[in-house]
Amino acid sequence: MPTPILSKRASIYSDVPDEKWNDWRWQLSHRLNTADDIGKVITLTDSERTALQTQGLFRVDVTPYFISLIDPNDPNDPVRKQIIPVSEEMNAFTAMMEDSLAEDRHSPVPGLVHRYPDRVLMLVTTQCASYCRYCTRSRIVGDPGQTFNRQEFEMQIEYLKRTPQVRDVLLSGGDPLVLAPKVLEELLTRLREIPHIEIVRIGSRVPVFMPMRVTQELCDLLARFHPLWLNIHVNHPNEITVELAEACDRLTRAGIPLGNQSVLLAGVNDCAHLQRELVQKLTRIRVRPYYLYQCDLVEGSGHFRTPVGKVFEIIEALRGHTSGYAVPQYIVDAPGGGGKIPVMPNYLLSMSDHKVIVRNYEGYVTTYEEPTEYVAHDPKSCKFCQNKRLEPGQTGLTGLLDGDQMFIKPEGFDALHDRGGIQHRLKDESKWKPLGIGAGEATD
Ligand SMILES: *Cc1c(COP(=O)(O)O)cnc(C)c1O
């Protein structure tokens, strides 16, 4: 069985005693952020040097552990590209936005994004252990001046208390696991006091940037707040080290189910075969691939963007070829606040009134005969149908299928299609005469 790579230390750290290297506080306080310091670990390209010397760039910081995963002489190293800025970061591109997911618009109180009916995203800090160059929240993250204060935290808790449909709170930021242990404990305690909050989730790249932070003590603390789930963020097999494997082992032993969220990045992981190795390695360390994201349209990330068509290549190389557990859902987080939209290849090819035609990953095309006598369950006597917990106005296609609504109309639809109303003002009446009901009325 191949083992995860044992990470090495960059040569400048060879004299650091193990107890310091393995202390997350030492890792945090020795992060690198200048061209001079980073240049001592890797050979900088001109583009990297220029970017590192530019004022006002989105914050740079890298832990000694993570920078050590880079091959110092490879300008295309996939770990390097994620955290060392290049001058292309300053290029604008069509469609780029500062807040591409319109999170600010969905925030009832600062730092709380309530986009979906039953769950909220809670931004609990702006700080991270290291900073990903393609960060969706680069507009706020990294800036210590923007950190949420006590008063805002109280407003977030108040909103959650008075919003009983929220049953799932997703802690993010920034990275919740860089919070001081006391602060994290208070945050989780306060959330657990709210009875309608069923699950708490943490999104964190700390296990990847600084696995030494995942101490037994931290796992014991987290385990007091179950059910608690955690998503990590690994993009490339080179990030799966013995240290990460051990950190994940401690977390899963504490009863925390682990998922992974990756971002598809040009030149880092936009290869179907690399993705297969990545997801297989993740399942070996008991991390289930959850989402693979299309890169958001955020400032500074233009050079990382891939065409959406890549998904077909990647999912075709995963589904069927490897464990279903290892196949992530591919997500486009729709610009303008449309939310997460799954995109995948088509497996349903056609259908008639009595059969469907489907294909498998090998291209085998087959038919599934529909039942001739389907006796559906009776919604009137079904207690789940009677007590459905869908938020009015946000029921979407479920609302159409349930018969609660007959159609969903785009904004301005009625005005646009009220052609009868303007028809008499048109010169060439014969050409525009409406057919059917009402025809003949629209004459002067
Ligand atoms: C991603 C996200 C969630 C969680 O979405 P899931 O699909 O449930 O993982 C919740 N709120 C916001 C605003 C998000 O962006």
mmCIF file of C-alpha atoms and ligand atoms in Angstrom, residues 101 103 113-116 119-121 137 168 170 201 231 261 290-291 293 333 340, ligand 1:
data_model
loop_
_atom_site.group_PDB
_atom_site.id
_atom_site.type_symbol
_atom_site.label_atom_id
_atom_site.label_comp_id
_atom_site.label_asym_id
_atom_site.label_seq_id
_atom_site.Cartn_x
_atom_site.Cartn_y
_atom_site.Cartn_z
ATOM 1 C CA LEU A 101 -21.417 35.528 -4.766
ATOM 2 C CA GLU A 103 -22.726 37.513 -0.011
ATOM 3 C CA VAL A 113 -24.832 35.009 5.060
ATOM 4 C CA HIS A 114 -28.333 33.597 4.934
ATOM 5 C CA ARG A 115 -28.713 32.388 1.343
ATOM 6 C CA TYR A 116 -30.469 29.027 1.733
ATOM 7 C CA ARG A 119 -28.622 26.991 6.873
ATOM 8 C CA VAL A 120 -26.344 29.967 7.274
ATOM 9 C CA LEU A 121 -22.744 30.755 6.632
ATOM 10 C CA ARG A 137 -13.509 36.356 0.086
ATOM 11 C CA ASP A 168 -27.290 24.137 10.162
ATOM 12 C CA LEU A 170 -21.467 26.659 8.703
ATOM 13 C CA ARG A 201 -20.020 22.614 10.321
ATOM 14 C CA ASN A 231 -14.647 20.183 5.519
ATOM 15 C CA GLN A 261 -13.758 20.968 -0.920
ATOM 16 C CA TYR A 290 -17.600 16.749 -1.110
ATOM 17 C CA TYR A 291 -17.460 19.563 -3.652
ATOM 18 C CA TYR A 293 -15.765 24.115 -7.309
ATOM 19 C CA ASP A 333 -21.349 28.975 -7.420
ATOM 20 C CA LYS A 340 -24.360 26.565 -5.707
HETATM 21 C C1 LIG B 1 -21.862 27.028 0.451
HETATM 22 C C2 LIG B 1 -22.789 27.732 1.293
HETATM 23 C C3 LIG B 1 -23.613 27.050 2.210
HETATM 24 C C4 LIG B 1 -23.573 25.550 2.375
HETATM 25 O O1 LIG B 1 -24.011 24.899 1.222
HETATM 26 P P1 LIG B 1 -24.149 23.314 1.186
HETATM 27 O O2 LIG B 1 -24.493 23.011 -0.225
HETATM 28 O O3 LIG B 1 -25.207 22.959 2.163
HETATM 29 O O4 LIG B 1 -22.810 22.749 1.594
HETATM 30 C C5 LIG B 1 -24.492 27.791 2.955
HETATM 31 N N1 LIG B 1 -24.590 29.129 2.827
HETATM 32 C C6 LIG B 1 -23.834 29.799 1.927
HETATM 33 C C7 LIG B 1 -24.005 31.273 1.795
HETATM 34 C C8 LIG B 1 -22.906 29.132 1.142
HETATM 35 O O5 LIG B 1 -22.145 29.803 0.262
#
